[in-house]
PDB file of C-alpha atoms in Angstrom:
ATOM      1  CA  MET I   1       9.820  -0.401  11.869  1.00  0.00           C
ATOM      2  CA  GLU I   2      12.883  -2.028  12.977  1.00  0.00           C
ATOM      3  CA  GLU I   3      12.197  -0.617  16.419  1.00  0.00           C
ATOM      4  CA  ILE I   4       8.732  -2.363  16.634  1.00  0.00           C
ATOM      5  CA  TYR I   5       9.495  -5.253  14.510  1.00  0.00           C
ATOM      6  CA  PRO I   6      13.319  -6.187  15.580  1.00  0.00           C
ATOM      7  CA  GLY I   7      14.726  -8.098  12.486  1.00  0.00           C
ATOM      8  CA  PHE I   8      12.493  -6.178   9.904  1.00  0.00           C
ATOM      9  CA  LYS I   9      15.571  -4.838   7.985  1.00  0.00           C
ATOM     10  CA  GLU I  10      16.887  -8.451   7.395  1.00  0.00           C
ATOM     11  CA  CYS I  11      13.655  -9.428   5.896  1.00  0.00           C
ATOM     12  CA  ILE I  12      13.468  -7.031   2.963  1.00  0.00           C
ATOM     13  CA  ASP I  13      14.417  -8.601  -0.150  1.00  0.00           C
ATOM     14  CA  TRP I  14      14.504  -5.241  -1.970  1.00  0.00           C
ATOM     15  CA  LYS I  15      13.352  -1.604  -1.712  1.00  0.00           C
ATOM     16  CA  LEU I  16      12.525   1.292  -4.064  1.00  0.00           C
ATOM     17  CA  ASP I  17      13.016   4.964  -2.553  1.00  0.00           C
ATOM     18  CA  LEU I  18      11.199   7.407  -4.620  1.00  0.00           C
ATOM     19  CA  VAL I  19      11.551  11.075  -4.609  1.00  0.00           C
ATOM     20  CA  CYS I  20       9.331  13.348  -6.506  1.00  0.00           C
ATOM     21  CA  TRP I  21       9.006  16.988  -6.327  1.00  0.00           C
ATOM     22  CA  LYS I  22       6.080  17.103  -8.671  1.00  0.00           C
ATOM     23  CA  LEU I  23       3.721  14.794  -9.547  1.00  0.00           C
ATOM     24  CA  GLU I  24       1.092  14.925 -12.269  1.00  0.00           C
ATOM     25  CA  GLY I  25      -1.355  12.746 -14.249  1.00  0.00           C
ATOM     26  CA  VAL I  26      -1.610   9.931 -11.766  1.00  0.00           C
ATOM     27  CA  ALA I  27      -4.508   7.707 -12.790  1.00  0.00           C
ATOM     28  CA  LYS I  28      -5.492   4.308 -11.523  1.00  0.00           C
ATOM     29  CA  SER I  29      -5.350   1.246 -13.513  1.00  0.00           C
ATOM     30  CA  VAL I  30      -8.443  -1.308 -13.547  1.00  0.00           C
ATOM     31  CA  SER I  31      -6.618  -3.593 -11.444  1.00  0.00           C
ATOM     32  CA  GLN I  32      -6.192  -0.808  -8.641  1.00  0.00           C
ATOM     33  CA  ALA I  33     -10.238   0.039  -8.518  1.00  0.00           C
ATOM     34  CA  GLY I  34     -13.138  -1.411  -7.169  1.00  0.00           C
ATOM     35  CA  THR I  35     -13.131  -4.938  -6.031  1.00  0.00           C
ATOM     36  CA  GLN I  36      -9.497  -5.737  -7.276  1.00  0.00           C
ATOM     37  CA  LYS I  37      -8.164  -3.347  -4.908  1.00  0.00           C
ATOM     38  CA  VAL I  38      -5.768  -5.066  -2.256  1.00  0.00           C
ATOM     39  CA  PRO I  39      -7.333  -5.763   1.236  1.00  0.00           C
ATOM     40  CA  VAL I  40      -6.345  -3.502   4.186  1.00  0.00           C
ATOM     41  CA  ARG I  41      -4.968  -6.291   6.105  1.00  0.00           C
ATOM     42  CA  SER I  42      -2.169  -8.491   4.470  1.00  0.00           C
ATOM     43  CA  GLU I  43      -3.336 -12.191   4.031  1.00  0.00           C
ATOM     44  CA  HIS I  44       0.407 -13.498   4.337  1.00  0.00           C
ATOM     45  CA  VAL I  45       1.989 -11.369   7.018  1.00  0.00           C
ATOM     46  CA  LYS I  46       0.640 -11.021  10.434  1.00  0.00           C
ATOM     47  CA  GLY I  47       0.332  -7.398  11.581  1.00  0.00           C
ATOM     48  CA  LEU I  48       0.953  -5.938   8.087  1.00  0.00           C
ATOM     49  CA  PHE I  49      -1.829  -3.242   6.927  1.00  0.00           C
ATOM     50  CA  PHE I  50      -2.122  -1.347   3.778  1.00  0.00           C
ATOM     51  CA  ALA I  51      -3.287   2.064   3.526  1.00  0.00           C
ATOM     52  CA  GLY I  52      -4.062   4.609   0.550  1.00  0.00           C
ATOM     53  CA  ASP I  53      -6.175   4.983  -2.524  1.00  0.00           C
ATOM     54  CA  THR I  54      -5.243   1.729  -3.821  1.00  0.00           C
ATOM     55  CA  ALA I  55      -6.278  -0.435  -0.726  1.00  0.00           C
ATOM     56  CA  LYS I  56      -9.789  -1.540  -0.386  1.00  0.00           C
ATOM     57  CA  GLY I  57     -11.836   1.197   1.761  1.00  0.00           C
ATOM     58  CA  TYR I  58     -15.349   1.862   2.658  1.00  0.00           C
ATOM     59  CA  GLY I  59     -17.229   5.196   2.933  1.00  0.00           C
ATOM     60  CA  VAL I  60     -17.443   8.607   1.074  1.00  0.00           C
ATOM     61  CA  ALA I  61     -14.950   8.993  -1.912  1.00  0.00           C
ATOM     62  CA  MET I  62     -13.135   5.726  -1.329  1.00  0.00           C
ATOM     63  CA  ASP I  63     -13.065   4.448  -5.136  1.00  0.00           C
ATOM     64  CA  CYS I  64     -12.317   7.620  -6.961  1.00  0.00           C
TER      65      CYS I  64
END
């Protein structure tokens, strides 16, 4: 990120590094499904996009 967006590291207020060797029982909450998912494009930061099963998406198996 720093290479593409110089100064990126200085703009981070906090971060959380997670390392899991095994992950079981992950289930979405109501706020992470359907119309309540976050949009793919950030409404507040130009050029910031979100991906994954909790971002809005369209097509087969997008809301499982």
